[in-house]
Amino acid sequence: MAQIFSIQEFLELQSEAKELLAELELTILLPKDAKVFCMHQGYEINYFVPTSDDPPVFQFFEGQTEIGIAWKTFSEFILTSIQSHLGQWSNLN
């Protein structure tokens, strides 16, 4: 079932990511201009830095001390996510 979020809930991801990284004493890992667009159960953060029309996506998991590029572009992240979901639920009729 799809879940609909308000813009306020979406914007709160930024502060939740900052809070998680502060607890882990890793605030330096989130650039000031980062746009957090996805978190998973409080241990995974996905964000991009708006440097282009299709910027790379960075990913952090609790336990890491560095953040790397997980997808070369935001559109690659979206496409990969869709393909992954369709692979798990092949019959969505």
Short mmCIF file of C-alpha atoms in Angstrom, two decimals, residues 2-93:
data_model
loop_
_atom_site.label_atom_id
_atom_site.label_comp_id
_atom_site.label_asym_id
_atom_site.label_seq_id
_atom_site.Cartn_x
_atom_site.Cartn_y
_atom_site.Cartn_z
CA ALA A 2 1.32 3.45 -0.89
CA GLN A 3 1.93 5.89 1.89
CA ILE A 4 1.42 9.59 1.34
CA PHE A 5 3.62 12.06 3.16
CA SER A 6 3.05 15.72 3.79
CA ILE A 7 5.72 18.18 2.68
CA GLN A 8 6.40 18.86 6.37
CA GLU A 9 7.21 15.19 7.01
CA PHE A 10 9.49 15.18 3.99
CA LEU A 11 11.30 18.30 5.18
CA GLU A 12 11.77 16.75 8.64
CA LEU A 13 14.06 14.11 7.10
CA GLN A 14 16.82 16.71 7.02
CA SER A 15 16.67 17.32 10.77
CA GLU A 16 16.27 13.60 11.52
CA ALA A 17 19.42 12.85 9.52
CA LYS A 18 21.30 15.60 11.36
CA GLU A 19 20.08 14.21 14.69
CA LEU A 20 21.22 10.67 13.83
CA LEU A 21 24.66 11.85 12.74
CA ALA A 22 24.98 14.05 15.84
CA GLU A 23 24.24 11.04 18.07
CA LEU A 24 27.00 9.16 16.24
CA GLU A 25 29.34 12.19 16.41
CA LEU A 26 29.53 12.19 12.60
CA THR A 27 27.88 15.52 11.71
CA ILE A 28 30.75 16.29 9.35
CA LEU A 29 29.42 13.59 7.00
CA LEU A 30 26.36 15.63 5.98
CA PRO A 31 27.23 18.69 3.88
CA LYS A 32 25.34 21.88 4.70
CA ASP A 33 23.78 21.95 1.23
CA ALA A 34 22.77 18.26 1.26
CA LYS A 35 19.15 17.45 0.48
CA VAL A 36 18.05 14.38 2.44
CA PHE A 37 15.21 12.70 0.56
CA CYS A 38 15.12 9.22 2.09
CA MET A 39 15.75 7.56 5.44
CA HIS A 40 15.07 3.97 6.39
CA GLN A 41 14.23 3.00 9.98
CA GLY A 42 16.63 5.53 11.45
CA TYR A 43 19.85 3.87 10.31
CA GLU A 44 20.09 4.68 6.58
CA ILE A 45 20.30 8.13 4.98
CA ASN A 46 20.15 8.95 1.27
CA TYR A 47 20.87 12.45 0.04
CA PHE A 48 22.19 14.48 -2.85
CA VAL A 49 23.99 17.79 -3.12
CA PRO A 50 22.33 19.97 -5.79
CA THR A 51 25.38 20.43 -8.01
CA SER A 52 23.68 19.47 -11.30
CA ASP A 53 20.29 18.58 -12.78
CA ASP A 54 20.92 14.90 -12.03
CA PRO A 55 23.37 14.78 -9.11
CA PRO A 56 24.91 11.66 -7.56
CA VAL A 57 23.19 10.08 -4.58
CA PHE A 58 25.13 9.48 -1.39
CA GLN A 59 24.18 6.82 1.12
CA PHE A 60 25.03 6.34 4.79
CA PHE A 61 24.38 3.33 7.00
CA GLU A 62 24.84 3.40 10.76
CA GLY A 63 28.21 1.86 11.50
CA GLN A 64 29.99 3.61 8.65
CA THR A 65 32.50 6.41 9.18
CA GLU A 66 32.47 7.59 5.56
CA ILE A 67 29.85 8.32 2.95
CA GLY A 68 30.27 7.34 -0.66
CA ILE A 69 28.38 7.68 -3.88
CA ALA A 70 25.84 4.86 -4.06
CA TRP A 71 24.32 5.88 -7.41
CA LYS A 72 25.94 7.99 -10.12
CA THR A 73 22.76 10.02 -10.61
CA PHE A 74 19.42 10.64 -8.90
CA SER A 75 17.65 9.21 -11.95
CA GLU A 76 19.73 6.03 -11.60
CA PHE A 77 18.59 5.80 -7.97
CA ILE A 78 14.93 6.11 -9.03
CA LEU A 79 15.26 3.58 -11.87
CA THR A 80 17.12 1.08 -9.70
CA SER A 81 14.53 1.43 -6.94
CA ILE A 82 11.65 0.85 -9.35
CA GLN A 83 13.36 -2.18 -10.91
CA SER A 84 14.09 -3.62 -7.47
CA HIS A 85 10.48 -3.26 -6.35
CA LEU A 86 9.13 -4.72 -9.59
CA GLY A 87 11.52 -7.65 -9.23
CA GLN A 88 10.15 -8.40 -5.78
CA TRP A 89 6.50 -7.97 -6.78
CA SER A 90 6.41 -9.15 -10.38
CA ASN A 91 2.63 -9.41 -10.52
CA LEU A 92 1.17 -6.08 -9.46
CA ASN A 93 -2.18 -6.62 -11.17
#
